[in-house]
Amino acid sequence: MPAIYIECACALELQVNKEAQTPKRARLQLLQGTVPKWEKLRRHDTDDSEKAALISSVLEEAKGQLSQLTSSHTGARVIQACAKHGSQEDRNALLEEILPNLLDLAKSPYGHFTVSKLIELLPKANLPGVLKTFQGHIGFLLRHPCGASVVNVLYDRCDTAQRDRMAAELYGKEYTVLTQEAAPGSLEEALSGLAPPQRRAVLQRLHLHLHPIMEKAMVDPHLTHRLLAEYLRESSGGAVADAVEMLAGPALLRMVHTRHGAHVGCAVLAYGSPKDRKKAVKALKGHVKTMATDDWAHIVLMAALSHTDDTALLLKAIVPELLANAEELCQHKCGVRIFLNLLDPLSGRHLPPHVVNLLKLPAKTLPAKRTAEAADAEVAHPPADSEAQILGASKKSTDVRRTEILGSGDGSLAHALTSACREHAHAWLRQPVTSGLVAEVARRGAGGLLPEGDAASGVGAVHEAIIADAALPREQGGDAPAATTGKAASTTGLQPAHLLEDWHGSRAMRTLIKHAKDGGPSGAAAQSLTEALWARAMEPRIKDWLQSAHARKVLLAVKDVLAPSSKGYSALAQLDTTSK
């Protein structure tokens, strides 16, 4: 090659490199001027007027270069400080300049922090402009490591209608063309009224968005939780089985704290194979206490205890943490539900309807012979197959599973519950959270799975504690030995009422006594307690209890289950006219 061509090529390369370095050099010079101001701006001893002057100076210097500045590590921190400490006019000016590049900044390793900060601080009146910028790109951003966090912040700040529009964007172009109306409130609403081919198209489109998300375990955004819950609810058994296989594992821990995330967690445990459940339960190990006290995560723990046949795994991964924190969890409004569901599964007396619904998800079927091609096609309805099997069906009965989890003897969950109820019976019977637990333990749980024991141990010791509490003089009903008051002693300064006159205590006693009609070991335990309670605590002072409204209700329950030949039964006859 002639030397002149080589010289021209070298000169051109130097010119290109020089032009490429010019923006970097300008940005560096800009940072050198703004960083000292940022250092002063973020100090706590800088007054508001000086902060306002510094922010105005920084924005003036960076005008026209905010998008480039936000893309760098230091520049992003400078702009975030201006958004944090600036006025609403400053934030509006920031948004106005970076709005054309907002989508690119949302995908930037450093710029997405600034976008998230602006979305957090902007008034809700400005959110439609941001939503319009992201319109058509929500699905891609949910699959992007940086964009997903921006979508999460935006979703949390939006109202219900705006959230529905964000979710509907992932239902596919078919949905947009077919409805031409306001966004539906859920995937179920979007699919209602659609023909099977259109329904399959919507589910296939949603599957295309969610599959890479599940594959890469990018499940942090709350919008993703909602979409996954809707997808698992509406899809067929084959599609659900594939999704559950990808979701089972540590990814569940990042979802269980939300309503839709708890639905996903319960679906994984309800529809998963034994292998899937094993991965999910192992992921929960070490986080049991935190989950048990969370408004939504405790439901996933209950699902793990309700669906997992491998009780040996449960006794290693979950039960030890429940045992270590048994007394604290018994007094927590969410933690106590875990024990109540073990003692009396899916009882409407102890669990709110939304919890029962999550623990009783509708059954889904899986064809016995299922090829890979068939699995991809199963998105709307399972094919008709006489040999179809129930997805996630358990091979172990509920009572057997409960018995193995509760155990027996020292160190078991049954021993921990009976010991705690015996020790704290006086205080716990007067509290709304724990009164139902004491009553449930006293009847040995549904089916009588707790060991009966004697006056010193087991359920018998709980009976003795309840009778001793009820036998206290009426004027001393709120007093009890220090060892039985526990942490739940009244902090109001008022004297607690007698067990039979306390609202929660009398209600728990009525419920317990009525269980004597159930029959079986549970009913026998309730009957035995009722007879001893009547003979030792109620009949000797029947005149006193007839004067109390709450105590009369307990007496009515006693009358319904007590044998007419019992001593003093005739005194209950007058309740027919005075109890109401």
Coordinates of C-alpha atoms in Angstrom, one line a residue, residues 59-407:
L59 CA -28.9 22.7 36.6
E60 CA -27.8 25.8 34.8
E61 CA -24.4 24.4 34.1
A62 CA -25.8 21.0 33.0
K63 CA -28.6 22.3 30.9
G64 CA -28.7 20.4 27.6
Q65 CA -26.4 17.7 28.9
L66 CA -28.6 16.2 31.7
S67 CA -29.2 12.9 29.8
Q68 CA -25.5 12.4 29.2
L69 CA -24.6 13.4 32.7
T70 CA -27.2 11.0 34.2
S71 CA -25.7 8.1 32.3
S72 CA -22.5 8.2 34.3
H73 CA -22.0 7.0 37.9
T74 CA -21.1 10.3 39.5
G75 CA -23.4 12.3 37.3
A76 CA -26.4 10.2 38.2
R77 CA -25.7 10.8 41.9
V78 CA -25.5 14.6 41.3
I79 CA -28.8 14.7 39.5
Q80 CA -30.5 12.5 42.1
A81 CA -29.4 14.9 44.8
C82 CA -30.9 17.8 42.8
A83 CA -34.2 15.9 42.5
K84 CA -34.2 15.0 46.2
H85 CA -33.4 18.5 47.6
G86 CA -34.9 20.6 44.8
S87 CA -38.3 22.2 44.5
Q88 CA -41.1 20.9 42.4
E89 CA -40.1 23.3 39.6
D90 CA -36.6 21.9 39.6
R91 CA -38.0 18.4 39.3
N92 CA -40.3 19.4 36.5
A93 CA -37.4 21.0 34.6
L94 CA -35.4 17.8 35.1
L95 CA -38.2 15.6 33.7
E96 CA -38.8 17.9 30.8
E97 CA -35.3 17.7 29.6
I98 CA -34.7 14.0 30.0
L99 CA -38.2 12.9 29.0
P100 CA -37.2 12.3 25.3
N101 CA -34.4 10.0 26.5
L102 CA -36.4 8.5 29.5
L103 CA -36.7 5.0 27.9
D104 CA -32.9 4.8 27.2
L105 CA -32.1 6.1 30.7
A106 CA -34.4 3.5 32.3
K107 CA -32.2 0.8 30.7
S108 CA -29.0 2.5 31.8
P109 CA -26.9 1.0 34.6
Y110 CA -26.7 4.4 36.3
G111 CA -29.5 6.4 34.6
H112 CA -32.3 4.1 35.9
F113 CA -31.6 5.2 39.5
T114 CA -32.3 8.8 38.5
V115 CA -35.4 7.8 36.6
S116 CA -36.7 5.9 39.6
K117 CA -35.9 8.8 42.0
L118 CA -37.8 11.2 39.7
I119 CA -40.8 8.9 39.5
E120 CA -40.9 8.6 43.3
L121 CA -40.8 12.4 43.8
L122 CA -43.1 13.6 40.9
P123 CA -46.7 14.5 41.7
K124 CA -49.2 11.9 40.4
A125 CA -50.5 14.4 37.9
N126 CA -47.2 14.0 36.0
L127 CA -47.3 10.2 35.9
P128 CA -49.5 10.0 32.7
G129 CA -46.6 11.6 30.7
V130 CA -44.2 9.0 32.0
L131 CA -46.6 6.2 31.3
K132 CA -47.0 7.5 27.7
T133 CA -43.2 7.4 27.2
F134 CA -43.1 3.8 28.4
Q135 CA -46.2 2.7 26.5
G136 CA -45.5 -0.3 24.3
H137 CA -42.2 -1.1 26.2
I138 CA -43.5 -2.4 29.5
G139 CA -42.9 -6.1 28.5
F140 CA -39.3 -5.4 27.4
L141 CA -38.5 -3.4 30.5
L142 CA -39.8 -6.2 32.8
R143 CA -37.2 -8.4 31.2
H144 CA -34.4 -5.9 31.5
P145 CA -32.3 -5.9 34.7
C146 CA -32.4 -2.1 35.1
G147 CA -35.8 -1.4 33.5
A148 CA -37.6 -3.8 35.8
S149 CA -36.8 -1.7 38.9
V150 CA -38.1 1.4 37.1
V151 CA -41.3 -0.4 36.2
N152 CA -41.7 -1.5 39.8
V153 CA -41.4 2.1 41.1
L154 CA -43.8 3.3 38.5
Y155 CA -46.4 0.6 39.2
D156 CA -46.3 1.3 42.9
R157 CA -47.1 4.9 42.3
C158 CA -49.9 4.4 39.8
D159 CA -53.6 4.2 40.6
T160 CA -55.7 1.2 39.8
A161 CA -56.7 2.2 36.3
Q162 CA -53.1 3.0 35.4
R163 CA -51.9 -0.3 36.8
D164 CA -54.5 -2.2 34.7
R165 CA -53.3 -0.5 31.6
M166 CA -49.7 -1.5 32.3
A167 CA -50.7 -5.1 32.9
A168 CA -53.0 -5.2 29.8
E169 CA -50.1 -4.2 27.6
L170 CA -48.6 -7.7 28.1
Y171 CA -51.9 -9.4 27.1
G172 CA -50.9 -8.9 23.4
K173 CA -51.9 -7.0 20.3
E174 CA -54.8 -9.4 19.9
Y175 CA -56.4 -8.0 23.1
T176 CA -55.9 -4.4 22.0
V177 CA -57.5 -5.0 18.6
L178 CA -60.4 -7.1 19.9
T179 CA -61.6 -4.9 22.8
Q180 CA -60.8 -1.2 22.0
E181 CA -62.1 -0.3 25.5
A182 CA -60.6 0.6 28.8
A183 CA -58.1 -1.8 30.2
P184 CA -59.7 -4.8 32.1
G185 CA -59.2 -5.2 35.8
S186 CA -57.6 -8.7 35.4
L187 CA -56.6 -11.3 32.8
E188 CA -59.8 -13.2 33.7
E189 CA -61.8 -10.1 32.6
A190 CA -59.8 -9.8 29.4
L191 CA -60.4 -13.4 28.5
S192 CA -64.1 -13.4 29.3
G193 CA -66.2 -13.5 26.2
L194 CA -63.3 -14.3 23.9
A195 CA -63.5 -17.3 21.5
P196 CA -61.1 -20.1 22.2
P197 CA -58.6 -19.1 19.4
Q198 CA -58.5 -15.5 20.7
R199 CA -58.2 -16.8 24.3
R200 CA -55.2 -18.9 23.3
A201 CA -53.6 -16.0 21.5
V202 CA -53.8 -13.8 24.6
L203 CA -52.3 -16.5 26.8
Q204 CA -49.6 -17.3 24.3
R205 CA -48.6 -13.7 24.1
L206 CA -48.4 -13.4 27.9
H207 CA -46.4 -16.7 28.0
L208 CA -43.8 -15.1 25.6
H209 CA -43.3 -12.2 28.0
L210 CA -43.2 -14.3 31.2
H211 CA -41.1 -17.2 30.0
P212 CA -37.8 -15.4 30.0
I213 CA -38.7 -13.7 33.2
M214 CA -39.3 -17.0 34.9
E215 CA -36.3 -18.5 33.3
K216 CA -34.0 -15.8 34.6
A217 CA -35.8 -15.5 37.9
M218 CA -36.4 -11.7 37.4
V219 CA -39.4 -11.7 39.6
D220 CA -38.9 -8.6 41.8
P221 CA -41.4 -6.2 40.2
H222 CA -44.9 -6.3 41.7
L223 CA -46.4 -6.1 38.2
T224 CA -44.6 -9.4 37.5
H225 CA -46.2 -10.9 40.6
R226 CA -49.6 -9.9 39.3
L227 CA -49.0 -11.3 35.8
L228 CA -47.7 -14.6 37.1
A229 CA -50.6 -15.1 39.4
E230 CA -53.1 -14.4 36.6
Y231 CA -51.2 -16.6 34.2
L232 CA -51.2 -19.5 36.7
R233 CA -54.9 -19.0 37.4
E234 CA -56.0 -19.0 33.8
S235 CA -53.6 -21.4 32.1
S236 CA -54.1 -25.1 31.6
G237 CA -52.4 -27.8 33.7
G238 CA -49.5 -28.4 31.2
A239 CA -48.6 -24.7 31.1
V240 CA -48.8 -24.4 34.8
A241 CA -46.6 -27.4 35.4
D242 CA -43.9 -25.8 33.2
A243 CA -44.2 -22.5 35.0
V244 CA -44.1 -24.1 38.5
E245 CA -40.9 -26.0 37.6
M246 CA -39.1 -22.7 36.8
L247 CA -40.5 -20.8 39.8
A248 CA -39.8 -23.4 42.5
G249 CA -36.7 -22.3 44.4
P250 CA -35.1 -19.2 45.8
A251 CA -37.1 -16.9 43.5
L252 CA -40.2 -17.5 45.6
L253 CA -38.6 -15.6 48.5
R254 CA -38.7 -12.4 46.4
M255 CA -42.4 -12.7 45.8
V256 CA -44.1 -14.0 48.9
H257 CA -44.5 -10.6 50.6
T258 CA -47.2 -9.3 48.2
R259 CA -50.7 -10.5 47.6
H260 CA -50.1 -11.7 44.1
G261 CA -46.7 -13.1 45.0
A262 CA -48.3 -15.2 47.8
H263 CA -50.8 -16.5 45.3
V264 CA -47.8 -17.6 43.1
G265 CA -46.1 -19.2 46.1
C266 CA -49.3 -21.1 47.0
A267 CA -49.7 -22.2 43.4
V268 CA -46.1 -23.5 43.2
L269 CA -46.7 -25.6 46.3
A270 CA -50.2 -26.8 45.3
Y271 CA -49.4 -27.7 41.7
G272 CA -45.8 -28.6 42.0
S273 CA -44.3 -32.1 41.8
P274 CA -42.5 -33.6 44.9
K275 CA -39.2 -32.3 43.4
D276 CA -40.6 -28.8 42.9
R277 CA -41.9 -28.7 46.5
K278 CA -38.6 -29.9 47.8
K279 CA -36.8 -27.0 46.1
A280 CA -39.4 -24.5 47.4
V281 CA -39.3 -25.8 51.0
K282 CA -35.5 -25.7 51.0
A283 CA -35.6 -22.1 49.8
L284 CA -37.8 -21.2 52.8
K285 CA -35.3 -22.5 55.3
G286 CA -33.8 -19.8 57.4
H287 CA -36.6 -17.3 56.6
V288 CA -39.5 -19.0 58.5
K289 CA -39.8 -16.5 61.3
T290 CA -39.8 -13.5 59.0
M291 CA -42.4 -15.1 56.7
A292 CA -44.6 -16.2 59.6
T293 CA -45.0 -12.6 60.8
D294 CA -45.7 -11.2 57.3
D295 CA -49.2 -10.4 56.2
W296 CA -48.9 -12.5 53.0
A297 CA -45.8 -14.7 53.3
H298 CA -47.3 -16.7 56.3
I299 CA -49.9 -18.1 53.8
V300 CA -47.1 -19.6 51.7
L301 CA -45.7 -21.3 54.9
M302 CA -49.2 -22.7 55.6
A303 CA -49.4 -24.0 52.0
A304 CA -46.0 -25.7 52.4
L305 CA -47.2 -27.5 55.5
S306 CA -50.5 -28.3 53.8
H307 CA -49.2 -29.8 50.5
T308 CA -45.8 -31.2 51.1
D309 CA -45.9 -35.0 51.6
D310 CA -42.2 -35.2 52.6
T311 CA -42.8 -34.4 56.3
A312 CA -39.2 -35.4 57.1
L313 CA -38.1 -32.4 55.0
L314 CA -40.6 -30.1 56.8
L315 CA -39.3 -31.3 60.2
K316 CA -35.8 -30.2 59.1
A317 CA -36.5 -27.0 57.2
I318 CA -39.5 -25.3 58.7
V319 CA -40.6 -26.9 62.0
P320 CA -37.4 -26.2 64.0
E321 CA -37.8 -22.4 63.4
L322 CA -41.4 -22.6 64.4
L323 CA -40.4 -24.4 67.6
A324 CA -37.7 -21.9 68.4
N325 CA -40.2 -19.0 68.2
A326 CA -43.4 -20.8 69.2
E327 CA -44.5 -18.4 72.0
E328 CA -43.8 -15.3 70.0
L329 CA -45.6 -16.6 66.9
C330 CA -48.6 -17.7 69.0
Q331 CA -49.2 -14.1 70.0
H332 CA -48.8 -12.7 66.4
K333 CA -51.9 -12.3 64.4
C334 CA -50.3 -14.0 61.3
G335 CA -48.1 -16.5 63.1
V336 CA -50.9 -18.0 65.1
R337 CA -52.8 -18.9 61.9
I338 CA -50.0 -21.4 61.0
F339 CA -50.7 -23.4 64.2
L340 CA -54.4 -23.0 64.0
N341 CA -54.4 -24.4 60.4
L342 CA -52.4 -27.4 61.6
L343 CA -54.9 -28.0 64.4
D344 CA -58.1 -27.3 62.4
P345 CA -57.3 -27.1 58.6
L346 CA -59.1 -24.5 56.5
S347 CA -61.5 -23.5 59.3
G348 CA -63.5 -20.3 58.6
R349 CA -63.5 -19.6 62.4
H350 CA -59.7 -19.0 62.4
L351 CA -58.8 -18.0 58.8
P352 CA -60.1 -15.1 56.7
P353 CA -61.8 -16.0 53.4
H354 CA -58.8 -14.7 51.3
V355 CA -56.5 -17.1 53.1
V356 CA -58.8 -20.1 52.7
N357 CA -59.1 -19.3 49.0
L358 CA -55.3 -19.3 48.5
L359 CA -55.0 -22.6 50.3
K360 CA -57.8 -24.1 48.3
L361 CA -56.8 -23.3 44.7
P362 CA -58.9 -25.0 42.0
A363 CA -57.6 -28.3 40.7
K364 CA -55.8 -28.5 37.4
T365 CA -55.4 -31.7 35.3
L366 CA -52.4 -32.9 33.4
P367 CA -52.6 -35.4 30.5
A368 CA -50.9 -38.7 31.2
K369 CA -49.2 -38.7 27.9
R370 CA -47.7 -35.3 27.2
T371 CA -45.1 -34.4 24.5
A372 CA -43.0 -31.3 24.4
E373 CA -45.1 -30.0 21.5
A374 CA -48.3 -30.6 23.4
A375 CA -46.9 -28.7 26.4
D376 CA -46.3 -25.6 24.3
A377 CA -49.9 -25.8 23.0
E378 CA -51.6 -26.1 26.4
V379 CA -52.4 -22.6 27.3
A380 CA -56.1 -22.3 27.4
H381 CA -57.8 -25.6 28.3
P382 CA -56.4 -29.1 29.0
P383 CA -57.2 -31.6 26.3
A384 CA -59.9 -34.2 26.9
D385 CA -58.2 -37.3 28.3
S386 CA -59.8 -40.0 30.3
E387 CA -56.3 -40.7 31.9
A388 CA -55.7 -37.1 32.9
Q389 CA -54.2 -36.8 36.4
I390 CA -54.6 -34.0 39.0
L391 CA -51.7 -31.7 39.0
G392 CA -49.8 -31.8 42.3
A393 CA -52.1 -34.4 43.9
S394 CA -51.0 -35.5 47.3
K395 CA -50.5 -39.2 48.1
K396 CA -50.7 -38.6 51.9
S397 CA -53.9 -37.9 53.8
T398 CA -54.2 -34.6 55.6
D399 CA -54.6 -36.2 59.0
V400 CA -51.4 -38.3 58.5
R401 CA -49.5 -35.3 57.4
R402 CA -50.7 -33.2 60.4
T403 CA -49.9 -36.0 62.8
E404 CA -46.3 -36.3 61.5
I405 CA -45.7 -32.6 61.6
L406 CA -47.2 -32.1 65.1
G407 CA -45.3 -35.1 66.5

